[in-house]
PDB file of C-alpha atoms in Angstrom:
ATOM      1  CA  MET A 145      21.353  -7.209 -45.170  1.00 51.00           C
ATOM      2  CA  LYS A 146      17.562  -8.403 -45.408  1.00 48.00           C
ATOM      3  CA  LYS A 147      17.972 -10.454 -41.968  1.00 51.00           C
ATOM      4  CA  ILE A 148      19.919  -7.491 -40.601  1.00 48.00           C
ATOM      5  CA  ALA A 149      16.904  -4.799 -41.388  1.00 43.00           C
ATOM      6  CA  SER A 150      14.091  -7.327 -39.989  1.00 47.00           C
ATOM      7  CA  VAL A 151      16.377  -7.390 -36.791  1.00 41.00           C
ATOM      8  CA  VAL A 152      16.392  -3.636 -36.582  1.00 41.00           C
ATOM      9  CA  LEU A 153      12.980  -3.263 -37.446  1.00 43.00           C
ATOM     10  CA  ALA A 154      11.887  -5.247 -34.883  1.00 44.00           C
ATOM     11  CA  ILE A 155      13.865  -3.962 -32.034  1.00 41.00           C
ATOM     12  CA  PHE A 156      12.059   0.044 -32.889  1.00 41.00           C
ATOM     13  CA  ALA A 157       8.938  -1.985 -33.680  1.00 40.00           C
ATOM     14  CA  THR A 158       9.822  -3.399 -29.272  1.00 39.00           C
ATOM     15  CA  ILE A 159      11.188   0.012 -28.424  1.00 36.00           C
ATOM     16  CA  ALA A 160       7.719   1.566 -29.727  1.00 38.00           C
ATOM     17  CA  LEU A 161       5.662  -1.168 -28.529  1.00 37.00           C
ATOM     18  CA  TRP A 162       6.967  -0.101 -24.595  1.00 44.00           C
ATOM     19  CA  ALA A 163       7.234   3.793 -24.789  1.00 53.00           C
ATOM     20  CA  GLN A 164       5.345   5.436 -22.214  1.00 72.00           C
ATOM     21  CA  ASP A 165       3.421   7.953 -22.534  1.00 87.00           C
ATOM     22  CA  TYR A 166       1.958   9.249 -19.388  1.00 95.00           C
ATOM     23  CA  SER A 167      -1.239  10.749 -18.858  1.00 94.00           C
ATOM     24  CA  THR A 168      -4.468  11.598 -16.959  1.00 94.00           C
ATOM     25  CA  ALA A 169      -6.272   7.966 -17.960  1.00 95.00           C
ATOM     26  CA  TRP A 170      -2.668   6.219 -17.629  1.00 96.00           C
ATOM     27  CA  PRO A 171      -0.984   7.873 -14.718  1.00 96.00           C
ATOM     28  CA  TYR A 172       1.472   5.516 -14.533  1.00 97.00           C
ATOM     29  CA  LEU A 173       5.002   4.757 -14.377  1.00 97.00           C
ATOM     30  CA  TYR A 174       5.162   1.709 -16.304  1.00 98.00           C
ATOM     31  CA  PRO A 175       2.726   0.631 -19.627  1.00 97.00           C
ATOM     32  CA  GLU A 176       1.113  -2.028 -17.635  1.00 97.00           C
ATOM     33  CA  PHE A 177       1.192  -3.520 -14.347  1.00 98.00           C
ATOM     34  CA  THR A 178       3.713  -6.073 -14.093  1.00 97.00           C
ATOM     35  CA  GLU A 179       4.346  -9.120 -11.550  1.00 97.00           C
ATOM     36  CA  GLY A 180       6.580  -7.885  -9.013  1.00 98.00           C
ATOM     37  CA  SER A 181       7.295  -8.111  -5.632  1.00 98.00           C
ATOM     38  CA  VAL A 182       7.393  -6.082  -2.294  1.00 98.00           C
ATOM     39  CA  LEU A 183       9.143  -6.707   0.898  1.00 97.00           C
ATOM     40  CA  LEU A 184       7.314  -5.450   4.119  1.00 97.00           C
ATOM     41  CA  LYS A 185       8.880  -4.637   7.660  1.00 95.00           C
ATOM     42  CA  ASP A 186       7.677  -7.687   9.496  1.00 95.00           C
ATOM     43  CA  GLY A 187       9.351  -9.577   6.902  1.00 96.00           C
ATOM     44  CA  THR A 188       6.718 -10.954   4.823  1.00 96.00           C
ATOM     45  CA  LYS A 189       7.281 -10.857   0.993  1.00 97.00           C
ATOM     46  CA  LEU A 190       4.024 -10.370  -1.591  1.00 97.00           C
ATOM     47  CA  VAL A 191       4.026 -10.530  -5.144  1.00 98.00           C
ATOM     48  CA  TYR A 192       1.653  -9.074  -7.286  1.00 98.00           C
ATOM     49  CA  PRO A 193       1.192  -7.217 -10.693  1.00 98.00           C
ATOM     50  CA  LEU A 194       2.534  -3.956  -9.522  1.00 98.00           C
ATOM     51  CA  ASN A 195       2.482  -0.340 -10.669  1.00 98.00           C
ATOM     52  CA  VAL A 196       3.578   3.055  -9.176  1.00 98.00           C
ATOM     53  CA  HIS A 197       1.347   5.857  -9.888  1.00 97.00           C
ATOM     54  CA  ILE A 198       2.637   8.995 -10.669  1.00 97.00           C
ATOM     55  CA  LEU A 199       0.421  11.957  -8.732  1.00 94.00           C
ATOM     56  CA  HIS A 200       1.552  10.920  -5.157  1.00 94.00           C
ATOM     57  CA  ALA A 201       4.337   8.341  -6.331  1.00 97.00           C
ATOM     58  CA  ARG A 202       2.214   5.437  -4.584  1.00 97.00           C
ATOM     59  CA  LEU A 203       2.771   1.825  -4.921  1.00 98.00           C
ATOM     60  CA  HIS A 204      -0.578   0.243  -7.053  1.00 98.00           C
ATOM     61  CA  PHE A 205      -0.920  -3.463  -6.983  1.00 98.00           C
ATOM     62  CA  VAL A 206      -3.767  -5.586  -8.728  1.00 97.00           C
ATOM     63  CA  ASP A 207      -5.731  -8.086  -5.999  1.00 97.00           C
ATOM     64  CA  LYS A 208      -8.799 -10.074  -7.267  1.00 96.00           C
ATOM     65  CA  GLY A 209      -8.829  -7.542 -10.563  1.00 97.00           C
ATOM     66  CA  VAL A 210      -9.292  -4.652  -8.356  1.00 97.00           C
ATOM     67  CA  ILE A 211      -6.464  -1.767  -7.568  1.00 97.00           C
ATOM     68  CA  LYS A 212      -5.324  -0.849  -4.601  1.00 97.00           C
ATOM     69  CA  GLU A 213      -2.432   0.623  -2.881  1.00 97.00           C
ATOM     70  CA  ALA A 214       0.121  -0.627  -0.132  1.00 96.00           C
ATOM     71  CA  VAL A 215       0.445   1.387   2.911  1.00 95.00           C
ATOM     72  CA  PRO A 216       3.568   3.511   2.532  1.00 93.00           C
ATOM     73  CA  ASP A 217       5.044   2.640   5.854  1.00 93.00           C
ATOM     74  CA  ASP A 218       4.782  -0.588   5.588  1.00 95.00           C
ATOM     75  CA  ILE A 219       6.852  -0.893   2.276  1.00 96.00           C
ATOM     76  CA  VAL A 220      10.698  -1.951   2.741  1.00 95.00           C
ATOM     77  CA  LEU A 221      12.117  -3.023  -0.684  1.00 97.00           C
ATOM     78  CA  VAL A 222       9.674  -3.011  -4.238  1.00 98.00           C
ATOM     79  CA  LYS A 223      11.064  -5.225  -6.717  1.00 98.00           C
ATOM     80  CA  ILE A 224       9.247  -4.608 -10.578  1.00 98.00           C
ATOM     81  CA  GLY A 225      11.521  -5.923 -13.392  1.00 95.00           C
ATOM     82  CA  GLU A 226      15.332  -4.715 -13.176  1.00 95.00           C
ATOM     83  CA  ASP A 227      14.683  -2.254 -11.170  1.00 98.00           C
ATOM     84  CA  GLN A 228      14.152  -1.729  -7.489  1.00 98.00           C
ATOM     85  CA  PHE A 229      12.417   1.266  -5.138  1.00 98.00           C
ATOM     86  CA  MET A 230      12.348   2.321  -1.558  1.00 97.00           C
ATOM     87  CA  ASN A 231       9.795   3.834   0.870  1.00 96.00           C
ATOM     88  CA  VAL A 232      11.201   7.138   1.337  1.00 96.00           C
ATOM     89  CA  GLU A 233       9.483   9.424   3.552  1.00 94.00           C
ATOM     90  CA  GLY A 234       6.379   8.536   2.634  1.00 94.00           C
ATOM     91  CA  SER A 235       7.198   7.872  -1.435  1.00 96.00           C
ATOM     92  CA  VAL A 236       7.737   5.083  -3.673  1.00 97.00           C
ATOM     93  CA  MET A 237      11.315   6.319  -5.024  1.00 98.00           C
ATOM     94  CA  LYS A 238      13.501   4.702  -7.579  1.00 98.00           C
ATOM     95  CA  VAL A 239      16.579   3.477  -6.678  1.00 98.00           C
ATOM     96  CA  VAL A 240      19.181   4.665  -9.569  1.00 98.00           C
ATOM     97  CA  ALA A 241      22.713   4.196  -7.609  1.00 98.00           C
ATOM     98  CA  SER A 242      24.103   3.271  -4.124  1.00 97.00           C
ATOM     99  CA  ASN A 243      26.773   1.873  -2.474  1.00 96.00           C
ATOM    100  CA  ASP A 244      27.562   0.571   1.077  1.00 95.00           C
ATOM    101  CA  LYS A 245      26.676   4.863   2.653  1.00 96.00           C
ATOM    102  CA  GLY A 246      23.732   4.823   0.919  1.00 97.00           C
ATOM    103  CA  PHE A 247      21.612   5.227  -2.031  1.00 98.00           C
ATOM    104  CA  VAL A 248      20.102   8.351  -4.705  1.00 98.00           C
ATOM    105  CA  ALA A 249      16.590   7.820  -5.306  1.00 98.00           C
ATOM    106  CA  ALA A 250      14.387   9.242  -8.238  1.00 98.00           C
ATOM    107  CA  LEU A 251      11.281  10.921  -7.100  1.00 98.00           C
ATOM    108  CA  GLN A 252       8.918  10.710 -10.454  1.00 98.00           C
ATOM    109  CA  LEU A 253       6.168  12.747 -10.792  1.00 97.00           C
ATOM    110  CA  GLY A 254       3.424  13.741 -13.450  1.00 95.00           C
ATOM    111  CA  ASP A 255       3.431  17.420 -13.828  1.00 94.00           C
ATOM    112  CA  PHE A 256      -0.293  17.811 -13.311  1.00 90.00           C
ATOM    113  CA  GLU A 257      -0.337  21.174 -12.241  1.00 88.00           C
ATOM    114  CA  LYS A 258       0.927  22.301 -15.660  1.00 86.00           C
ATOM    115  CA  LEU A 259      -1.943  20.887 -16.536  1.00 81.00           C
ATOM    116  CA  ARG A 260      -3.939  23.542 -14.712  1.00 75.00           C
ATOM    117  CA  GLU A 261      -2.037  26.361 -16.406  1.00 73.00           C
ATOM    118  CA  THR A 262      -4.386  28.795 -18.614  1.00 44.00           C
ATOM    119  CA  GLY A 263      -4.058  31.305 -20.282  1.00 36.00           C
ATOM    120  CA  GLY A 264      -5.955  34.553 -20.470  1.00 36.00           C
ATOM    121  CA  ALA A 265      -6.485  37.381 -23.243  1.00 39.00           C
ATOM    122  CA  TYR A 266      -2.822  38.053 -24.141  1.00 38.00           C
ATOM    123  CA  GLY A 267      -1.167  35.614 -22.063  1.00 38.00           C
ATOM    124  CA  SER A 268      -2.319  36.761 -18.827  1.00 38.00           C
ATOM    125  CA  SER A 269      -4.542  34.142 -16.405  1.00 42.00           C
ATOM    126  CA  THR A 270      -8.290  34.373 -15.938  1.00 41.00           C
ATOM    127  CA  THR A 271     -10.147  32.908 -12.766  1.00 39.00           C
ATOM    128  CA  SER A 272     -12.966  31.303 -14.699  1.00 43.00           C
ATOM    129  CA  SER A 273     -10.743  29.820 -17.223  1.00 44.00           C
ATOM    130  CA  ALA A 274      -8.576  28.548 -14.426  1.00 42.00           C
ATOM    131  CA  THR A 275     -11.205  27.038 -12.166  1.00 40.00           C
ATOM    132  CA  ARG A 276     -12.502  25.219 -15.431  1.00 42.00           C
ATOM    133  CA  LYS A 277      -9.443  23.882 -16.209  1.00 46.00           C
ATOM    134  CA  LEU A 278      -9.029  22.695 -12.176  1.00 39.00           C
ATOM    135  CA  THR A 279     -12.405  21.210 -12.132  1.00 44.00           C
ATOM    136  CA  SER A 280     -11.830  19.023 -15.831  1.00 49.00           C
ATOM    137  CA  ILE A 281      -8.984  17.287 -14.838  1.00 62.00           C
ATOM    138  CA  ASP A 282      -9.957  13.838 -13.395  1.00 80.00           C
ATOM    139  CA  VAL A 283      -7.034  11.410 -12.874  1.00 89.00           C
ATOM    140  CA  ALA A 284      -7.348   7.740 -12.999  1.00 91.00           C
ATOM    141  CA  GLY A 285      -5.727   5.248 -11.183  1.00 90.00           C
ATOM    142  CA  LYS A 286      -8.061   5.457  -7.797  1.00 89.00           C
ATOM    143  CA  VAL A 287      -8.203   3.047  -5.206  1.00 92.00           C
ATOM    144  CA  ASN A 288     -10.440   0.256  -5.873  1.00 93.00           C
ATOM    145  CA  GLN A 289     -11.169   0.543  -9.174  1.00 94.00           C
ATOM    146  CA  ASN A 290     -11.385  -2.106 -11.773  1.00 96.00           C
ATOM    147  CA  HIS A 291      -8.396  -2.611 -13.384  1.00 97.00           C
ATOM    148  CA  MET A 292      -9.692  -3.803 -16.907  1.00 96.00           C
ATOM    149  CA  GLU A 293     -12.225  -1.076 -16.852  1.00 95.00           C
ATOM    150  CA  LEU A 294      -9.005   1.437 -16.378  1.00 95.00           C
ATOM    151  CA  TRP A 295      -6.658  -1.020 -18.557  1.00 95.00           C
ATOM    152  CA  GLU A 296      -9.697  -0.657 -21.722  1.00 95.00           C
ATOM    153  CA  SER A 297      -9.821   3.190 -20.696  1.00 93.00           C
ATOM    154  CA  ARG A 298      -6.229   4.215 -21.179  1.00 93.00           C
ATOM    155  CA  HIS A 299      -5.603   5.941 -24.359  1.00 91.00           C
ATOM    156  CA  GLY A 300      -7.838   8.758 -23.437  1.00 82.00           C
ATOM    157  CA  GLY A 301      -7.457  12.111 -20.955  1.00 89.00           C
ATOM    158  CA  GLU A 302      -4.532  14.502 -21.297  1.00 91.00           C
ATOM    159  CA  LEU A 303      -0.620  13.610 -21.539  1.00 93.00           C
ATOM    160  CA  VAL A 304       1.468  14.723 -18.699  1.00 94.00           C
ATOM    161  CA  ASP A 305       4.871  15.661 -18.197  1.00 95.00           C
ATOM    162  CA  LEU A 306       7.179  12.965 -16.315  1.00 97.00           C
ATOM    163  CA  ILE A 307       9.181  15.689 -13.532  1.00 97.00           C
ATOM    164  CA  THR A 308      12.191  13.566 -11.645  1.00 97.00           C
ATOM    165  CA  THR A 309      13.755  14.743  -8.404  1.00 98.00           C
ATOM    166  CA  TYR A 310      16.781  13.082  -6.782  1.00 98.00           C
ATOM    167  CA  TYR A 311      16.957  12.257  -3.097  1.00 98.00           C
ATOM    168  CA  ILE A 312      20.392  11.347  -1.751  1.00 98.00           C
ATOM    169  CA  VAL A 313      19.310   8.710   1.474  1.00 98.00           C
ATOM    170  CA  THR A 314      21.698   7.447   3.958  1.00 96.00           C
ATOM    171  CA  PRO A 315      21.189   6.049   7.204  1.00 94.00           C
ATOM    172  CA  ASN A 316      20.993   9.558   9.512  1.00 90.00           C
ATOM    173  CA  VAL A 317      20.153  11.821   6.561  1.00 94.00           C
ATOM    174  CA  ILE A 318      17.947  11.887   3.647  1.00 97.00           C
ATOM    175  CA  ALA A 319      17.930  15.043   0.945  1.00 97.00           C
ATOM    176  CA  GLU A 320      17.226  16.570  -2.280  1.00 97.00           C
ATOM    177  CA  ALA A 321      20.275  16.126  -4.450  1.00 97.00           C
ATOM    178  CA  THR A 322      21.041  20.226  -4.471  1.00 97.00           C
ATOM    179  CA  GLN A 323      23.436  22.153  -2.985  1.00 96.00           C
ATOM    180  CA  LYS A 324      20.445  23.880  -1.071  1.00 96.00           C
ATOM    181  CA  GLY A 325      18.638  20.665  -0.368  1.00 97.00           C
ATOM    182  CA  ILE A 326      21.769  19.550   1.759  1.00 96.00           C
ATOM    183  CA  ARG A 327      22.902  22.741   3.207  1.00 96.00           C
ATOM    184  CA  ASP A 328      19.604  22.613   4.897  1.00 96.00           C
ATOM    185  CA  LYS A 329      20.596  19.912   6.539  1.00 95.00           C
ATOM    186  CA  LEU A 330      23.262  20.816   7.865  1.00 94.00           C
ATOM    187  CA  ASP A 331      24.474  23.137  10.880  1.00 90.00           C
ATOM    188  CA  GLY A 332      26.941  26.212  10.716  1.00 87.00           C
ATOM    189  CA  ALA A 333      29.952  24.430  10.914  1.00 91.00           C
ATOM    190  CA  GLN A 334      29.197  21.448   8.768  1.00 94.00           C
ATOM    191  CA  LYS A 335      27.991  24.253   6.181  1.00 95.00           C
ATOM    192  CA  GLU A 336      31.663  25.228   5.660  1.00 95.00           C
ATOM    193  CA  GLU A 337      33.075  22.011   5.549  1.00 95.00           C
ATOM    194  CA  PHE A 338      30.397  20.932   2.749  1.00 96.00           C
ATOM    195  CA  LYS A 339      31.417  24.668   0.889  1.00 94.00           C
ATOM    196  CA  LYS A 340      34.918  23.278   1.172  1.00 95.00           C
ATOM    197  CA  TRP A 341      34.049  19.399   0.369  1.00 96.00           C
ATOM    198  CA  LEU A 342      32.690  20.507  -2.564  1.00 95.00           C
ATOM    199  CA  LYS A 343      35.312  22.238  -4.105  1.00 94.00           C
ATOM    200  CA  GLN A 344      37.194  19.311  -4.062  1.00 94.00           C
ATOM    201  CA  HIS A 345      34.524  17.018  -5.716  1.00 93.00           C
ATOM    202  CA  LYS A 346      33.100  18.774  -9.081  1.00 92.00           C
ATOM    203  CA  ILE A 347      29.415  17.183  -8.727  1.00 96.00           C
ATOM    204  CA  LYS A 348      26.977  16.641 -11.624  1.00 97.00           C
ATOM    205  CA  TRP A 349      23.767  16.944 -10.225  1.00 96.00           C
ATOM    206  CA  LYS A 350      21.910  15.360 -12.623  1.00 95.00           C
ATOM    207  CA  ASN A 351      23.370  12.201 -13.011  1.00 98.00           C
ATOM    208  CA  PRO A 352      22.968  10.115 -10.212  1.00 98.00           C
ATOM    209  CA  GLU A 353      26.225   8.224 -10.591  1.00 97.00           C
ATOM    210  CA  SER A 354      28.133  11.993  -9.798  1.00 97.00           C
ATOM    211  CA  LEU A 355      25.406  12.365  -7.161  1.00 98.00           C
ATOM    212  CA  LEU A 356      25.940   9.213  -5.096  1.00 98.00           C
ATOM    213  CA  THR A 357      29.644  10.078  -4.119  1.00 97.00           C
ATOM    214  CA  LEU A 358      27.339  13.272  -1.781  1.00 97.00           C
ATOM    215  CA  THR A 359      27.160   9.590   0.582  1.00 97.00           C
ATOM    216  CA  GLU A 360      30.493  10.180   1.585  1.00 94.00           C
ATOM    217  CA  PHE A 361      30.275  13.826   2.576  1.00 95.00           C
ATOM    218  CA  LEU A 362      26.464  12.607   4.146  1.00 94.00           C
ATOM    219  CA  ASN A 363      28.015   9.550   6.212  1.00 88.00           C
ATOM    220  CA  PRO A 364      31.862   9.600   6.066  1.00 79.00           C
TER     221      PRO A 364
END
């Protein structure tokens, strides 16, 4: 029993170690820069310590101790640990489900706008307090910043919630994975077809595997 308890404690300790708090001082998807690979459009494969900045979903890497940002349009595929990312309309999105017709991508961004929300008397907002809050927000992880300096100051700042938005990506269509997002990409006749199709397919709009079914309609 003691051995089992020790194993359980070790597992929880590992989980706690890797638990990620997103903040203005460490606005990254992962708790540290991790060696990964980047495949570029010209076929070049690069290996660097990588992370994804959650302000604009950009790929950052450490080169000679300095944080740099990859050009989104040059990226084809990114691998960080077991996770894969693709460049989708200029943002680095995680591939959370895929098949031969397309994939479901997760856009993960910090809710920095929430930090700008301030309350005045009785809950009403005030211009002066909102302005002070806006100017006080300083998001770290700037390009050409020293990595070690950022790492040593990572425990400060304000906590930030992570917002995940799913997208359906096929060779011909990129759409937010909502009924409205997909309808906006269709013409009149296709909208009617989509309405009928949805009646036959009960989509769970927060489930990536269920959302993947939408590629059958968008890329028949």
